[in-house]
Amino acid sequence: MATLPTPLVLPTPKPDHRATRPPPKDASSLRVFLWRRRMWFESTFVLSMLEPWEKVLMVTIFTVSFVFVVAGLFKYLPHHLDVMHHRAVYYLWGQDGDARQWFGLGQGVGDGVRGLFKEL
């Protein structure tokens, strides 16, 4: 029976877990700290089972989603709060109108502020 020759250099195993090995004993404390934080993060969110291209894809999707949410909060939320405020005034008092009038901030406040600046 013929035997197959073994290669001198074996290919790296799939998946490659070299990044999960702890740093050498003489490594700096900062390197050990960063390695521990990375291992904690990867084990918490089960990233150690993913291949590198899957990690990049997932981080890209989360980043794009985060940018969309933040942009929506800054661009859409102020207008939406104003619309909801007008709807609340309509539902509470039954008619549209100046919201300052309904909350007791009508002409009296404006006259008082104008009078204050006239005196100065």
mmCIF file of C-alpha atoms in Angstrom:
data_model
loop_
_atom_site.group_PDB
_atom_site.id
_atom_site.type_symbol
_atom_site.label_atom_id
_atom_site.label_comp_id
_atom_site.label_asym_id
_atom_site.label_seq_id
_atom_site.Cartn_x
_atom_site.Cartn_y
_atom_site.Cartn_z
ATOM 1 C CA MET A 1 0.000 0.000 0.000
ATOM 2 C CA ALA A 2 1.293 3.432 -0.965
ATOM 3 C CA THR A 3 1.634 6.164 1.577
ATOM 4 C CA LEU A 4 1.046 9.801 0.806
ATOM 5 C CA PRO A 5 3.861 12.179 1.618
ATOM 6 C CA THR A 6 3.038 14.766 4.262
ATOM 7 C CA PRO A 7 3.687 18.364 3.282
ATOM 8 C CA LEU A 8 6.339 20.281 5.158
ATOM 9 C CA VAL A 9 4.040 23.250 5.835
ATOM 10 C CA LEU A 10 0.421 22.630 6.670
ATOM 11 C CA PRO A 11 -2.195 25.210 5.671
ATOM 12 C CA THR A 12 -3.741 27.314 8.396
ATOM 13 C CA PRO A 13 -6.861 25.772 9.864
ATOM 14 C CA LYS A 14 -10.265 27.234 9.068
ATOM 15 C CA PRO A 15 -11.362 29.249 10.971
ATOM 16 C CA ASP A 16 -8.031 30.725 11.988
ATOM 17 C CA HIS A 17 -7.997 31.371 15.731
ATOM 18 C CA ARG A 18 -4.561 32.992 15.982
ATOM 19 C CA ALA A 19 -6.125 36.304 17.063
ATOM 20 C CA THR A 20 -7.768 34.667 20.063
ATOM 21 C CA ARG A 21 -4.553 33.363 21.560
ATOM 22 C CA PRO A 22 -3.329 35.364 24.539
ATOM 23 C CA PRO A 23 -0.297 37.599 24.046
ATOM 24 C CA PRO A 24 3.086 36.308 25.213
ATOM 25 C CA LYS A 25 4.034 36.561 28.873
ATOM 26 C CA ASP A 26 6.466 39.435 28.254
ATOM 27 C CA ALA A 27 3.828 41.578 26.460
ATOM 28 C CA SER A 28 3.015 45.037 27.771
ATOM 29 C CA SER A 29 0.131 45.500 30.149
ATOM 30 C CA LEU A 30 -1.644 47.713 27.576
ATOM 31 C CA ARG A 31 -1.508 44.927 24.997
ATOM 32 C CA VAL A 32 -2.878 42.406 27.494
ATOM 33 C CA PHE A 33 -5.631 44.844 28.517
ATOM 34 C CA LEU A 34 -6.636 45.464 24.883
ATOM 35 C CA TRP A 35 -6.599 41.718 24.158
ATOM 36 C CA ARG A 36 -8.861 41.065 27.160
ATOM 37 C CA ARG A 37 -11.301 43.776 26.064
ATOM 38 C CA ARG A 38 -11.385 42.365 22.535
ATOM 39 C CA MET A 39 -12.015 38.847 23.832
ATOM 40 C CA TRP A 40 -14.758 40.129 26.138
ATOM 41 C CA PHE A 41 -16.437 42.009 23.258
ATOM 42 C CA GLU A 42 -16.163 39.117 20.803
ATOM 43 C CA SER A 43 -17.428 36.538 23.281
ATOM 44 C CA THR A 44 -20.290 38.747 24.461
ATOM 45 C CA PHE A 45 -21.613 39.333 20.948
ATOM 46 C CA VAL A 46 -20.483 35.915 19.590
ATOM 47 C CA LEU A 47 -18.198 37.492 17.006
ATOM 48 C CA SER A 48 -15.527 34.850 17.457
ATOM 49 C CA MET A 49 -17.546 32.400 15.379
ATOM 50 C CA LEU A 50 -17.623 34.744 12.359
ATOM 51 C CA GLU A 51 -15.045 34.972 9.635
ATOM 52 C CA PRO A 52 -13.290 38.321 9.088
ATOM 53 C CA TRP A 53 -15.351 39.265 6.036
ATOM 54 C CA GLU A 54 -18.548 38.575 7.991
ATOM 55 C CA LYS A 55 -17.356 40.826 10.820
ATOM 56 C CA VAL A 56 -16.612 43.632 8.349
ATOM 57 C CA LEU A 57 -20.021 43.216 6.720
ATOM 58 C CA MET A 58 -21.806 43.259 10.078
ATOM 59 C CA VAL A 59 -19.919 46.323 11.328
ATOM 60 C CA THR A 60 -20.676 48.106 8.036
ATOM 61 C CA ILE A 61 -24.395 47.351 8.285
ATOM 62 C CA PHE A 62 -24.536 48.507 11.926
ATOM 63 C CA THR A 63 -22.602 51.682 11.112
ATOM 64 C CA VAL A 64 -24.883 52.602 8.210
ATOM 65 C CA SER A 65 -27.962 51.885 10.343
ATOM 66 C CA PHE A 66 -26.598 54.031 13.183
ATOM 67 C CA VAL A 67 -25.891 56.921 10.791
ATOM 68 C CA PHE A 68 -29.449 56.726 9.429
ATOM 69 C CA VAL A 69 -30.968 56.722 12.929
ATOM 70 C CA VAL A 70 -28.879 59.679 14.091
ATOM 71 C CA ALA A 71 -29.623 61.617 10.890
ATOM 72 C CA GLY A 72 -33.322 60.922 11.364
ATOM 73 C CA LEU A 73 -33.190 62.138 14.951
ATOM 74 C CA PHE A 74 -31.535 65.404 13.977
ATOM 75 C CA LYS A 75 -33.459 66.060 10.756
ATOM 76 C CA TYR A 76 -36.929 64.621 11.292
ATOM 77 C CA LEU A 77 -37.529 64.629 15.046
ATOM 78 C CA PRO A 78 -37.762 68.434 15.601
ATOM 79 C CA HIS A 79 -40.379 68.783 12.851
ATOM 80 C CA HIS A 80 -42.272 65.748 14.121
ATOM 81 C CA LEU A 81 -42.327 67.120 17.671
ATOM 82 C CA ASP A 82 -43.795 70.380 16.333
ATOM 83 C CA VAL A 83 -46.494 68.462 14.429
ATOM 84 C CA MET A 84 -47.311 66.392 17.520
ATOM 85 C CA HIS A 85 -47.508 69.561 19.607
ATOM 86 C CA HIS A 86 -50.069 71.076 17.224
ATOM 87 C CA ARG A 87 -52.072 67.859 17.233
ATOM 88 C CA ALA A 88 -52.070 67.757 21.028
ATOM 89 C CA VAL A 89 -53.361 71.349 21.155
ATOM 90 C CA TYR A 90 -56.105 70.448 18.692
ATOM 91 C CA TYR A 91 -57.128 67.297 20.570
ATOM 92 C CA LEU A 92 -57.057 68.934 23.994
ATOM 93 C CA TRP A 93 -58.896 72.167 23.164
ATOM 94 C CA GLY A 94 -60.765 71.215 20.001
ATOM 95 C CA GLN A 95 -59.531 73.920 17.689
ATOM 96 C CA ASP A 96 -56.427 75.155 15.997
ATOM 97 C CA GLY A 97 -54.855 78.386 16.984
ATOM 98 C CA ASP A 98 -51.871 79.968 18.531
ATOM 99 C CA ALA A 99 -50.442 77.582 21.102
ATOM 100 C CA ARG A 100 -49.181 80.488 23.223
ATOM 101 C CA GLN A 101 -52.780 81.561 23.716
ATOM 102 C CA TRP A 102 -53.759 78.125 25.037
ATOM 103 C CA PHE A 103 -50.853 77.847 27.446
ATOM 104 C CA GLY A 104 -51.389 81.313 28.949
ATOM 105 C CA LEU A 105 -48.491 82.906 27.124
ATOM 106 C CA GLY A 106 -50.547 85.343 25.074
ATOM 107 C CA GLN A 107 -50.282 89.104 24.745
ATOM 108 C CA GLY A 108 -49.528 89.737 28.402
ATOM 109 C CA VAL A 109 -46.088 88.158 28.242
ATOM 110 C CA GLY A 110 -45.138 89.967 25.061
ATOM 111 C CA ASP A 111 -46.245 93.310 26.456
ATOM 112 C CA GLY A 112 -44.272 92.725 29.622
ATOM 113 C CA VAL A 113 -41.094 91.954 27.696
ATOM 114 C CA ARG A 114 -41.607 94.929 25.398
ATOM 115 C CA GLY A 115 -42.219 97.162 28.420
ATOM 116 C CA LEU A 116 -39.025 95.921 30.050
ATOM 117 C CA PHE A 117 -36.958 96.918 27.036
ATOM 118 C CA LYS A 118 -38.696 100.301 26.753
ATOM 119 C CA GLU A 119 -37.575 101.141 30.253
ATOM 120 C CA LEU A 120 -33.952 100.338 29.453
#
